[in-house]
mmCIF file of C-alpha atoms in Angstrom:
data_model
loop_
_atom_site.group_PDB
_atom_site.id
_atom_site.type_symbol
_atom_site.label_atom_id
_atom_site.label_comp_id
_atom_site.label_asym_id
_atom_site.label_seq_id
_atom_site.Cartn_x
_atom_site.Cartn_y
_atom_site.Cartn_z
ATOM 1 C CA MET A 1 -57.938 -81.351 -88.754
ATOM 2 C CA HIS A 2 -59.795 -78.033 -88.602
ATOM 3 C CA ASN A 3 -63.036 -77.653 -86.678
ATOM 4 C CA LYS A 4 -65.707 -76.067 -88.887
ATOM 5 C CA LYS A 5 -67.319 -74.173 -86.004
ATOM 6 C CA ILE A 6 -66.473 -70.696 -84.714
ATOM 7 C CA LYS A 7 -65.483 -70.676 -81.063
ATOM 8 C CA LEU A 8 -67.083 -67.924 -78.961
ATOM 9 C CA ILE A 9 -65.752 -67.309 -75.462
ATOM 10 C CA PHE A 10 -67.823 -64.847 -73.433
ATOM 11 C CA PHE A 11 -66.014 -63.365 -70.431
ATOM 12 C CA HIS A 12 -68.329 -61.804 -67.866
ATOM 13 C CA PRO A 13 -66.574 -61.831 -64.473
ATOM 14 C CA TYR A 14 -69.517 -61.379 -62.100
ATOM 15 C CA SER A 15 -72.688 -63.035 -63.327
ATOM 16 C CA VAL A 16 -75.713 -61.845 -61.353
ATOM 17 C CA ILE A 17 -79.288 -60.995 -62.289
ATOM 18 C CA GLY A 18 -79.296 -57.665 -64.103
ATOM 19 C CA GLY A 19 -79.484 -56.031 -67.509
ATOM 20 C CA ALA A 20 -76.045 -57.237 -68.645
ATOM 21 C CA ASP A 21 -76.809 -60.851 -67.746
ATOM 22 C CA LEU A 22 -80.218 -60.725 -69.365
ATOM 23 C CA SER A 23 -78.718 -59.339 -72.555
ATOM 24 C CA LEU A 24 -75.856 -61.844 -72.658
ATOM 25 C CA SER A 25 -78.064 -64.825 -71.883
ATOM 26 C CA THR A 26 -80.452 -63.812 -74.681
ATOM 27 C CA ILE A 27 -77.537 -63.660 -77.128
ATOM 28 C CA ILE A 28 -75.853 -66.867 -75.972
ATOM 29 C CA ASN A 29 -79.002 -68.971 -75.676
ATOM 30 C CA ASN A 30 -80.275 -68.047 -79.135
ATOM 31 C CA LEU A 31 -77.168 -68.328 -81.302
ATOM 32 C CA ASN A 32 -77.029 -71.157 -83.840
ATOM 33 C CA MET A 33 -75.165 -73.989 -82.118
ATOM 34 C CA LYS A 34 -74.516 -75.643 -85.480
ATOM 35 C CA LYS A 35 -72.260 -72.695 -86.331
ATOM 36 C CA TYR A 36 -70.836 -71.887 -82.907
ATOM 37 C CA SER A 37 -69.234 -73.616 -79.967
ATOM 38 C CA ILE A 38 -69.742 -71.394 -76.907
ATOM 39 C CA ASP A 39 -67.954 -71.086 -73.570
ATOM 40 C CA PHE A 40 -68.894 -68.723 -70.747
ATOM 41 C CA ILE A 41 -66.147 -67.674 -68.328
ATOM 42 C CA CYS A 42 -66.893 -65.918 -65.051
ATOM 43 C CA ILE A 43 -65.164 -65.390 -61.731
ATOM 44 C CA LYS A 44 -68.305 -65.904 -59.712
ATOM 45 C CA ARG A 45 -71.798 -66.884 -60.817
ATOM 46 C CA ALA A 46 -74.789 -66.204 -58.584
ATOM 47 C CA GLN A 47 -77.052 -69.143 -57.754
ATOM 48 C CA ASN A 48 -80.033 -67.258 -59.183
ATOM 49 C CA ALA A 49 -78.200 -66.194 -62.375
ATOM 50 C CA ILE A 50 -80.163 -66.574 -65.594
ATOM 51 C CA PRO A 51 -79.736 -70.171 -66.866
ATOM 52 C CA LEU A 52 -77.695 -70.897 -69.979
ATOM 53 C CA ASN A 53 -78.375 -73.744 -72.390
ATOM 54 C CA SER A 54 -76.936 -77.092 -71.322
ATOM 55 C CA ASN A 55 -74.627 -77.311 -74.365
ATOM 56 C CA ILE A 56 -72.772 -74.157 -73.288
ATOM 57 C CA LYS A 57 -69.659 -74.804 -71.216
ATOM 58 C CA ILE A 58 -69.529 -72.635 -68.085
ATOM 59 C CA TYR A 59 -66.192 -71.994 -66.354
ATOM 60 C CA GLU A 60 -66.501 -70.485 -62.872
ATOM 61 C CA LEU A 61 -62.935 -69.566 -61.898
ATOM 62 C CA LYS A 62 -63.728 -68.768 -58.232
ATOM 63 C CA THR A 63 -60.878 -66.380 -57.492
ATOM 64 C CA LYS A 64 -61.125 -63.448 -55.084
ATOM 65 C CA LYS A 65 -60.231 -60.895 -57.752
ATOM 66 C CA THR A 66 -60.383 -60.912 -61.540
ATOM 67 C CA LEU A 67 -56.611 -60.315 -61.710
ATOM 68 C CA PHE A 68 -55.975 -63.540 -59.780
ATOM 69 C CA SER A 69 -57.636 -65.578 -62.534
ATOM 70 C CA PHE A 70 -54.769 -65.008 -65.001
ATOM 71 C CA PHE A 71 -53.448 -68.573 -65.195
ATOM 72 C CA LYS A 72 -56.876 -70.254 -65.176
ATOM 73 C CA PHE A 73 -58.121 -67.901 -67.883
ATOM 74 C CA ARG A 74 -55.129 -68.474 -70.169
ATOM 75 C CA LYS A 75 -55.351 -72.242 -69.681
ATOM 76 C CA ILE A 76 -58.930 -72.216 -71.032
ATOM 77 C CA ILE A 77 -57.947 -70.032 -73.985
ATOM 78 C CA LYS A 78 -54.930 -72.183 -74.913
ATOM 79 C CA LYS A 79 -57.039 -75.342 -74.671
ATOM 80 C CA ASN A 80 -59.506 -73.921 -77.188
ATOM 81 C CA LEU A 81 -56.761 -72.720 -79.536
ATOM 82 C CA ASN A 82 -55.431 -76.279 -79.684
ATOM 83 C CA LEU A 83 -58.827 -77.517 -80.940
ATOM 84 C CA ASN A 84 -58.329 -75.753 -84.283
ATOM 85 C CA TYR A 85 -61.652 -73.979 -84.570
ATOM 86 C CA LYS A 86 -62.400 -71.976 -87.704
ATOM 87 C CA LYS A 87 -61.585 -68.982 -85.500
ATOM 88 C CA THR A 88 -61.677 -68.206 -81.801
ATOM 89 C CA ILE A 89 -63.350 -65.002 -80.596
ATOM 90 C CA ILE A 90 -63.311 -63.631 -77.055
ATOM 91 C CA ILE A 91 -66.159 -61.275 -76.179
ATOM 92 C CA SER A 92 -65.404 -59.516 -72.905
ATOM 93 C CA ASN A 93 -68.037 -57.459 -71.113
ATOM 94 C CA GLN A 94 -67.604 -54.187 -69.199
ATOM 95 C CA ASN A 95 -64.526 -52.015 -68.891
ATOM 96 C CA PHE A 96 -62.470 -53.865 -66.263
ATOM 97 C CA ALA A 97 -63.127 -57.205 -68.004
ATOM 98 C CA ASN A 98 -62.151 -55.721 -71.376
ATOM 99 C CA ILE A 99 -58.885 -54.362 -69.987
ATOM 100 C CA THR A 100 -58.156 -57.643 -68.196
ATOM 101 C CA THR A 101 -58.814 -59.641 -71.380
ATOM 102 C CA TYR A 102 -56.329 -57.536 -73.331
ATOM 103 C CA PHE A 103 -53.504 -58.150 -70.842
ATOM 104 C CA PHE A 104 -54.453 -61.802 -70.215
ATOM 105 C CA THR A 105 -54.173 -62.614 -73.929
ATOM 106 C CA LEU A 106 -50.836 -60.930 -74.667
ATOM 107 C CA ASN A 107 -48.745 -63.086 -77.069
ATOM 108 C CA LEU A 108 -51.897 -65.048 -77.991
ATOM 109 C CA GLN A 109 -53.663 -62.243 -79.859
ATOM 110 C CA ASN A 110 -52.385 -63.234 -83.314
ATOM 111 C CA LYS A 111 -54.460 -66.431 -82.934
ATOM 112 C CA LEU A 112 -57.553 -64.730 -81.499
ATOM 113 C CA ARG A 113 -60.189 -62.131 -82.329
ATOM 114 C CA LEU A 114 -60.953 -59.776 -79.433
ATOM 115 C CA ILE A 115 -64.235 -57.902 -78.992
ATOM 116 C CA ALA A 116 -64.616 -55.342 -76.199
ATOM 117 C CA TYR A 117 -68.295 -55.025 -75.303
ATOM 118 C CA GLU A 118 -68.839 -51.845 -73.264
ATOM 119 C CA ARG A 119 -71.979 -52.092 -71.148
ATOM 120 C CA ASN A 120 -72.077 -48.643 -69.500
ATOM 121 C CA HIS A 121 -71.547 -45.156 -70.818
ATOM 122 C CA LEU A 122 -68.085 -43.713 -70.231
ATOM 123 C CA ASN A 123 -69.783 -41.226 -67.903
ATOM 124 C CA GLU A 124 -69.790 -44.022 -65.310
ATOM 125 C CA LEU A 125 -66.165 -43.117 -64.594
ATOM 126 C CA ASN A 126 -67.026 -39.499 -63.743
ATOM 127 C CA TYR A 127 -69.004 -40.412 -60.604
ATOM 128 C CA TYR A 128 -66.799 -40.775 -57.524
ATOM 129 C CA PHE A 129 -68.058 -41.998 -54.149
ATOM 130 C CA ASN A 130 -64.767 -42.012 -52.162
ATOM 131 C CA LEU A 131 -61.001 -41.499 -52.577
ATOM 132 C CA LYS A 132 -60.453 -45.109 -53.605
ATOM 133 C CA ASP A 133 -63.107 -44.635 -56.295
ATOM 134 C CA ILE A 134 -61.283 -41.569 -57.685
ATOM 135 C CA PHE A 135 -58.049 -43.530 -58.078
ATOM 136 C CA LYS A 136 -59.730 -46.627 -59.499
ATOM 137 C CA LYS A 137 -61.852 -44.820 -62.089
ATOM 138 C CA ASN A 138 -59.074 -42.540 -63.302
ATOM 139 C CA LEU A 139 -56.851 -45.601 -63.727
ATOM 140 C CA LEU A 140 -59.636 -47.293 -65.700
ATOM 141 C CA LYS A 141 -59.888 -44.256 -67.991
ATOM 142 C CA LEU A 142 -56.150 -44.406 -68.668
ATOM 143 C CA LEU A 143 -56.235 -48.148 -69.377
ATOM 144 C CA ILE A 144 -59.278 -47.811 -71.647
ATOM 145 C CA LYS A 145 -57.363 -45.230 -73.703
ATOM 146 C CA LEU A 146 -54.353 -47.551 -73.903
ATOM 147 C CA THR A 147 -56.097 -50.830 -74.709
ATOM 148 C CA TYR A 148 -59.438 -50.388 -76.497
ATOM 149 C CA SER A 149 -57.934 -49.255 -79.805
ATOM 150 C CA LYS A 150 -55.987 -52.538 -79.915
ATOM 151 C CA PHE A 151 -59.125 -54.716 -79.937
ATOM 152 C CA ASP A 152 -60.369 -56.130 -83.237
ATOM 153 C CA LYS A 153 -63.766 -54.593 -82.484
ATOM 154 C CA VAL A 154 -65.232 -52.322 -79.826
ATOM 155 C CA ILE A 155 -69.011 -52.231 -79.454
ATOM 156 C CA THR A 156 -71.470 -50.559 -77.122
ATOM 157 C CA ASN A 157 -75.225 -50.883 -76.683
ATOM 158 C CA SER A 158 -76.259 -47.298 -77.525
ATOM 159 C CA LYS A 159 -75.346 -44.750 -80.192
ATOM 160 C CA GLU A 160 -74.560 -42.026 -77.667
ATOM 161 C CA SER A 161 -72.230 -44.341 -75.781
ATOM 162 C CA SER A 162 -70.470 -45.347 -79.019
ATOM 163 C CA LYS A 163 -70.041 -41.756 -80.152
ATOM 164 C CA ASP A 164 -68.539 -40.557 -76.860
ATOM 165 C CA LEU A 165 -66.286 -43.615 -76.451
ATOM 166 C CA GLU A 166 -65.056 -43.259 -80.046
ATOM 167 C CA ILE A 167 -63.979 -39.677 -79.367
ATOM 168 C CA PHE A 168 -62.264 -40.745 -76.127
ATOM 169 C CA ILE A 169 -60.208 -43.638 -77.561
ATOM 170 C CA GLY A 170 -59.688 -42.177 -81.050
ATOM 171 C CA SER A 171 -60.834 -45.382 -82.709
ATOM 172 C CA LYS A 172 -63.985 -46.745 -84.373
ATOM 173 C CA VAL A 173 -66.773 -47.951 -82.038
ATOM 174 C CA SER A 174 -69.891 -49.726 -83.316
ATOM 175 C CA THR A 175 -73.366 -49.953 -81.820
ATOM 176 C CA ILE A 176 -75.398 -53.123 -81.338
ATOM 177 C CA TYR A 177 -78.420 -52.630 -79.106
ATOM 178 C CA ASN A 178 -79.304 -55.045 -76.322
ATOM 179 C CA PRO A 179 -81.613 -57.804 -77.597
ATOM 180 C CA ILE A 180 -85.086 -57.645 -76.051
ATOM 181 C CA LYS A 181 -87.610 -60.479 -76.214
ATOM 182 C CA PHE A 182 -91.122 -59.237 -76.901
ATOM 183 C CA ASP A 183 -92.658 -62.703 -76.830
ATOM 184 C CA ASN A 184 -95.434 -63.532 -74.361
ATOM 185 C CA ILE A 185 -96.143 -59.887 -73.527
ATOM 186 C CA LYS A 186 -99.528 -59.605 -71.867
ATOM 187 C CA ASN A 187 -101.789 -56.577 -71.979
ATOM 188 C CA LYS A 188 -101.537 -54.313 -68.983
ATOM 189 C CA LYS A 189 -104.520 -54.376 -66.667
ATOM 190 C CA LYS A 190 -106.601 -51.200 -66.633
ATOM 191 C CA ILE A 191 -106.093 -49.473 -63.297
ATOM 192 C CA THR A 192 -108.671 -46.831 -62.382
ATOM 193 C CA THR A 193 -108.095 -46.101 -58.672
ATOM 194 C CA ASN A 194 -106.828 -42.756 -57.377
ATOM 195 C CA LEU A 195 -103.749 -44.505 -56.000
ATOM 196 C CA LEU A 196 -100.726 -43.971 -58.263
ATOM 197 C CA ASN A 197 -98.646 -47.167 -58.400
ATOM 198 C CA ILE A 198 -95.034 -46.549 -59.425
ATOM 199 C CA ILE A 199 -92.517 -49.274 -60.172
ATOM 200 C CA ASN A 200 -88.717 -49.294 -60.391
ATOM 201 C CA ILE A 201 -86.670 -52.376 -61.289
ATOM 202 C CA GLY A 202 -82.898 -52.406 -60.878
ATOM 203 C CA ARG A 203 -79.955 -53.371 -58.729
ATOM 204 C CA LEU A 204 -79.790 -51.525 -55.415
ATOM 205 C CA GLU A 205 -76.528 -49.766 -56.189
ATOM 206 C CA LYS A 206 -75.472 -46.111 -56.198
ATOM 207 C CA GLN A 207 -75.595 -46.081 -60.006
ATOM 208 C CA LYS A 208 -79.398 -46.434 -59.906
ATOM 209 C CA ASP A 209 -79.781 -43.452 -57.522
ATOM 210 C CA HIS A 210 -82.820 -44.714 -55.612
ATOM 211 C CA MET A 211 -82.275 -41.863 -53.145
ATOM 212 C CA THR A 212 -83.692 -39.438 -55.736
ATOM 213 C CA LEU A 213 -86.790 -41.642 -55.990
ATOM 214 C CA LEU A 214 -87.274 -41.661 -52.214
ATOM 215 C CA LYS A 215 -86.890 -37.878 -51.986
ATOM 216 C CA THR A 216 -89.524 -37.603 -54.722
ATOM 217 C CA ILE A 217 -91.974 -39.855 -52.873
ATOM 218 C CA LYS A 218 -91.449 -37.777 -49.721
ATOM 219 C CA ILE A 219 -92.756 -34.767 -51.676
ATOM 220 C CA LEU A 220 -95.576 -36.628 -53.444
ATOM 221 C CA VAL A 221 -97.177 -38.191 -50.350
ATOM 222 C CA LYS A 222 -98.244 -34.696 -49.290
ATOM 223 C CA LYS A 223 -100.099 -34.152 -52.584
ATOM 224 C CA ILE A 224 -101.458 -37.459 -53.926
ATOM 225 C CA LYS A 225 -102.020 -41.081 -52.992
ATOM 226 C CA VAL A 226 -98.903 -42.865 -54.181
ATOM 227 C CA LYS A 227 -97.115 -46.190 -53.746
ATOM 228 C CA LEU A 228 -93.605 -47.048 -54.969
ATOM 229 C CA THR A 229 -92.436 -50.632 -55.496
ATOM 230 C CA ILE A 230 -88.696 -51.133 -55.945
ATOM 231 C CA ILE A 231 -87.611 -54.559 -57.184
ATOM 232 C CA GLY A 232 -83.957 -55.448 -56.726
ATOM 233 C CA SER A 233 -81.175 -56.300 -54.334
ATOM 234 C CA GLY A 234 -77.686 -54.961 -53.747
ATOM 235 C CA SER A 235 -75.298 -53.131 -51.442
ATOM 236 C CA GLN A 236 -77.654 -50.186 -50.807
ATOM 237 C CA TYR A 237 -80.531 -52.281 -49.425
ATOM 238 C CA LEU A 238 -80.140 -51.407 -45.721
ATOM 239 C CA ILE A 239 -79.312 -47.762 -46.479
ATOM 240 C CA LEU A 240 -82.517 -47.442 -48.500
ATOM 241 C CA LYS A 241 -84.587 -49.227 -45.847
ATOM 242 C CA ASN A 242 -83.309 -46.825 -43.184
ATOM 243 C CA CYS A 243 -83.962 -43.839 -45.439
ATOM 244 C CA ILE A 244 -87.544 -44.984 -46.043
ATOM 245 C CA LYS A 245 -88.039 -45.120 -42.280
ATOM 246 C CA ASP A 246 -86.398 -41.715 -41.676
ATOM 247 C CA TYR A 247 -88.515 -40.075 -44.393
ATOM 248 C CA GLY A 248 -91.703 -41.460 -42.846
ATOM 249 C CA ILE A 249 -92.777 -43.196 -46.065
ATOM 250 C CA LYS A 250 -92.833 -46.849 -44.919
ATOM 251 C CA LYS A 251 -96.501 -47.129 -45.908
ATOM 252 C CA ASN A 252 -95.741 -45.785 -49.376
ATOM 253 C CA VAL A 253 -92.597 -47.688 -50.397
ATOM 254 C CA GLN A 254 -91.796 -51.384 -50.531
ATOM 255 C CA ILE A 255 -88.599 -53.090 -51.639
ATOM 256 C CA ILE A 256 -88.955 -56.589 -53.055
ATOM 257 C CA LYS A 257 -85.800 -58.641 -53.426
ATOM 258 C CA GLU A 258 -85.206 -59.705 -57.001
ATOM 259 C CA THR A 259 -87.646 -62.023 -58.659
ATOM 260 C CA ARG A 260 -86.986 -63.579 -62.054
ATOM 261 C CA ASP A 261 -90.538 -63.054 -63.323
ATOM 262 C CA VAL A 262 -91.514 -59.375 -63.127
ATOM 263 C CA ARG A 263 -94.441 -59.522 -65.582
ATOM 264 C CA ASP A 264 -97.142 -59.201 -62.935
ATOM 265 C CA PHE A 265 -95.437 -56.143 -61.490
ATOM 266 C CA TYR A 266 -95.550 -54.387 -64.857
ATOM 267 C CA LEU A 267 -99.196 -55.361 -65.275
ATOM 268 C CA ASN A 268 -100.235 -53.956 -61.901
ATOM 269 C CA ASN A 269 -98.480 -50.583 -61.961
ATOM 270 C CA ASP A 270 -99.307 -47.250 -63.596
ATOM 271 C CA LEU A 271 -95.871 -45.767 -64.179
ATOM 272 C CA PHE A 272 -92.223 -46.858 -64.424
ATOM 273 C CA VAL A 273 -89.597 -44.422 -63.110
ATOM 274 C CA SER A 274 -85.852 -44.769 -63.713
ATOM 275 C CA SER A 275 -83.538 -42.481 -61.733
ATOM 276 C CA SER A 276 -80.121 -43.783 -62.868
ATOM 277 C CA LEU A 277 -76.971 -41.664 -62.793
ATOM 278 C CA TYR A 278 -75.672 -43.511 -65.864
ATOM 279 C CA GLU A 279 -76.551 -46.536 -67.961
ATOM 280 C CA GLY A 280 -75.410 -48.369 -71.042
ATOM 281 C CA PHE A 281 -78.808 -49.344 -72.296
ATOM 282 C CA PRO A 282 -81.698 -49.672 -69.782
ATOM 283 C CA ASN A 283 -83.598 -52.801 -70.871
ATOM 284 C CA VAL A 284 -86.303 -52.140 -68.300
ATOM 285 C CA LEU A 285 -87.490 -49.026 -70.156
ATOM 286 C CA VAL A 286 -88.170 -51.058 -73.287
ATOM 287 C CA GLU A 287 -89.874 -53.823 -71.300
ATOM 288 C CA SER A 288 -92.061 -51.323 -69.483
ATOM 289 C CA ILE A 289 -93.208 -49.658 -72.702
ATOM 290 C CA MET A 290 -93.948 -53.052 -74.251
ATOM 291 C CA TYR A 291 -96.254 -53.730 -71.286
ATOM 292 C CA ASN A 292 -97.937 -50.371 -71.979
ATOM 293 C CA VAL A 293 -96.575 -48.885 -68.779
ATOM 294 C CA PRO A 294 -95.504 -45.254 -69.421
ATOM 295 C CA VAL A 295 -91.955 -44.274 -68.467
ATOM 296 C CA ILE A 296 -90.316 -41.289 -66.818
ATOM 297 C CA SER A 297 -86.515 -41.494 -66.851
ATOM 298 C CA SER A 298 -83.509 -39.452 -65.843
ATOM 299 C CA ASN A 299 -81.747 -37.910 -68.822
ATOM 300 C CA CYS A 300 -78.669 -40.003 -68.095
ATOM 301 C CA LYS A 301 -76.008 -41.132 -70.521
ATOM 302 C CA SER A 302 -76.939 -43.324 -72.243
ATOM 303 C CA GLY A 303 -79.987 -45.046 -73.700
ATOM 304 C CA PRO A 304 -83.132 -43.262 -72.471
ATOM 305 C CA LYS A 305 -83.157 -40.655 -75.264
ATOM 306 C CA GLU A 306 -82.766 -43.393 -77.902
ATOM 307 C CA ILE A 307 -85.642 -45.394 -76.437
ATOM 308 C CA LEU A 308 -87.989 -42.463 -75.748
ATOM 309 C CA ILE A 309 -87.424 -41.116 -79.254
ATOM 310 C CA ASN A 310 -90.885 -39.560 -79.617
ATOM 311 C CA ASN A 311 -90.868 -37.928 -76.212
ATOM 312 C CA ASN A 312 -91.729 -34.278 -75.760
ATOM 313 C CA LEU A 313 -89.552 -33.867 -72.659
ATOM 314 C CA ARG A 314 -92.399 -34.921 -70.351
ATOM 315 C CA ASN A 315 -90.696 -38.319 -70.032
ATOM 316 C CA ILE A 316 -87.260 -36.941 -69.091
ATOM 317 C CA PHE A 317 -85.869 -35.200 -66.005
ATOM 318 C CA LYS A 318 -82.416 -33.936 -65.058
ATOM 319 C CA VAL A 319 -80.223 -36.469 -63.249
ATOM 320 C CA MET A 320 -80.667 -36.243 -59.425
ATOM 321 C CA ASP A 321 -83.318 -33.506 -59.699
ATOM 322 C CA TYR A 322 -86.033 -34.931 -57.414
ATOM 323 C CA LYS A 323 -88.086 -31.725 -57.535
ATOM 324 C CA GLU A 324 -88.332 -31.865 -61.328
ATOM 325 C CA LEU A 325 -89.153 -35.578 -61.099
ATOM 326 C CA SER A 326 -91.958 -34.925 -58.630
ATOM 327 C CA ASN A 327 -93.439 -32.349 -61.031
ATOM 328 C CA LYS A 328 -93.190 -34.819 -63.947
ATOM 329 C CA ILE A 329 -95.004 -37.479 -61.921
ATOM 330 C CA LEU A 330 -97.714 -35.041 -60.876
ATOM 331 C CA TYR A 331 -98.183 -34.078 -64.527
ATOM 332 C CA PHE A 332 -98.573 -37.754 -65.374
ATOM 333 C CA TYR A 333 -101.061 -38.252 -62.543
ATOM 334 C CA TYR A 334 -103.377 -35.570 -63.933
ATOM 335 C CA ASN A 335 -102.718 -36.247 -67.645
ATOM 336 C CA LYS A 336 -102.539 -40.038 -68.020
ATOM 337 C CA ASP A 337 -104.279 -40.056 -71.395
ATOM 338 C CA LYS A 338 -101.620 -37.822 -72.943
ATOM 339 C CA PHE A 339 -98.864 -40.060 -71.593
ATOM 340 C CA ASN A 340 -100.587 -43.189 -72.859
ATOM 341 C CA LYS A 341 -100.875 -41.738 -76.385
ATOM 342 C CA ASN A 342 -97.182 -40.807 -76.322
ATOM 343 C CA ASN A 343 -96.355 -44.303 -75.054
ATOM 344 C CA TYR A 344 -98.061 -45.760 -78.132
ATOM 345 C CA LYS A 345 -95.857 -43.641 -80.429
ATOM 346 C CA ILE A 346 -92.721 -44.739 -78.579
ATOM 347 C CA LYS A 347 -93.790 -48.383 -78.707
ATOM 348 C CA LYS A 348 -93.960 -48.343 -82.515
ATOM 349 C CA ASN A 349 -90.227 -47.520 -82.561
ATOM 350 C CA LEU A 350 -89.131 -50.498 -80.452
ATOM 351 C CA SER A 351 -88.851 -53.117 -83.203
ATOM 352 C CA LYS A 352 -85.177 -52.168 -83.677
ATOM 353 C CA PHE A 353 -84.466 -53.783 -80.292
ATOM 354 C CA TYR A 354 -86.177 -57.098 -81.111
ATOM 355 C CA TYR A 355 -83.804 -59.923 -80.210
ATOM 356 C CA LYS A 356 -83.949 -61.744 -83.579
ATOM 357 C CA ARG A 357 -82.920 -58.560 -85.372
ATOM 358 C CA ILE A 358 -80.050 -58.012 -82.907
ATOM 359 C CA LEU A 359 -78.908 -61.644 -83.184
ATOM 360 C CA LYS A 360 -78.468 -61.185 -86.939
ATOM 361 C CA LYS A 361 -76.115 -58.280 -86.230
ATOM 362 C CA PHE A 362 -74.045 -60.357 -83.805
ATOM 363 C CA ASP A 363 -74.008 -63.242 -86.268
ATOM 364 C CA LYS A 364 -72.699 -60.904 -88.962
ATOM 365 C CA LEU A 365 -70.074 -59.520 -86.581
ATOM 366 C CA PHE A 366 -68.798 -62.974 -85.576
ATOM 367 C CA ASN A 367 -68.547 -64.089 -89.200
ATOM 368 C CA GLU A 368 -66.858 -60.965 -90.551
ATOM 369 C CA ILE A 369 -64.390 -60.138 -87.770
#
C-alpha cells in the first residue's frame, strides 16, 4: 500500500545556532505536515539548537566524522524507502554534506530525489588558512564538479551564488532565498546620544572576519565615542578577546555569547556592521533592516548586494578593508538621516524574503521534482 505523503529527509551534519539552522528550522517547522513526513538527520546537534516541531523525527548519528556515518545514514534511508511514500526526497545542506549524500546514496538514487542545497558562495573555497585547508578545499572543488550535476536539483540562497556555481559545474542551479520571519518586529527605540552603538551578530569564525571590525574600532575610538557589541560564539573567541586587549579597546568592545532572542540588541543599537569574507545569504542583514537598524556590509559574495538593492555604495565596503569601513562608519555617524532614508527604501524591497512566500517555492519544488 502506498503512503500518500511525500517523505522529506533533511541532512544537516552539524546543527548549531546560526543562519543555516535558522533557515532550515523555519522551512521544516512551517511545512504542511498533512502533505509531508519529515526527518532531520545530523551528526551532532547542539543543546541550544533551534527546536523542531515534535512530529519531526530527529536522527543524531553521533559519529566523529561525517564519513563514519555511512551505514547509519543508509539504514535510515532504506527504512524510509520500504514505507512506500509517494516519493522520498533528500535535501542535503552545504558542500561537504551534499557530496557525502551523493556517495552515501549510490545504487539507491533511482528510488530517491536528491536536492543539493548550497549555503555559502563558492568563493568560500578560495580562502585558505593553512596547508591542510588548501588540500581540503581544492578537493571539495573537484568533488563539487564531479557530483553536483548528478543531483536532481541544485539550489542556492542567492542569485549571485547560483550564477557562479552554475558556471562552475556546467549545470542548472536555481535560487530560493532564505525564509525570514517578519512577525513580531518591534519599532527600534530612538537613540539620541553621541555614543555610536554598533552591533554584529554571527559565529566567531574566520569567515566572519571580526578582526577587520576590531581594527576599525581601534581607528574610530580616536575620533568618536563608539561601542561595538559582538554576539556569537565559536573557535575565534579567545583570539578575539586577546586582540581586544592588545588593541586597548576593552572599554569599547564586548562579546556576548549567543543568545536565542536578539531583538533587544537590535532595538538598542544604531548601526549593524557585517565584515564577512563570504556568505551564502546573510539573514542578519534582513533582520537588522526590518528593525530599522541601518547596515554597512562587506561587498562579499554573496547576498549583501541583493539585500541592499537600493544602496548608493555608502552601505558597502571592500572585503577586509578596515580603513574604508572606518570612513563609512564615520560618514554614517555624521549623516544618520541620509542612512535612515536609504534604509526605508531598502526595507520596501524585503517582501521577497518573507517566509510564507519562500515556503510556497519549496512546496512547489518538492511537488514537481
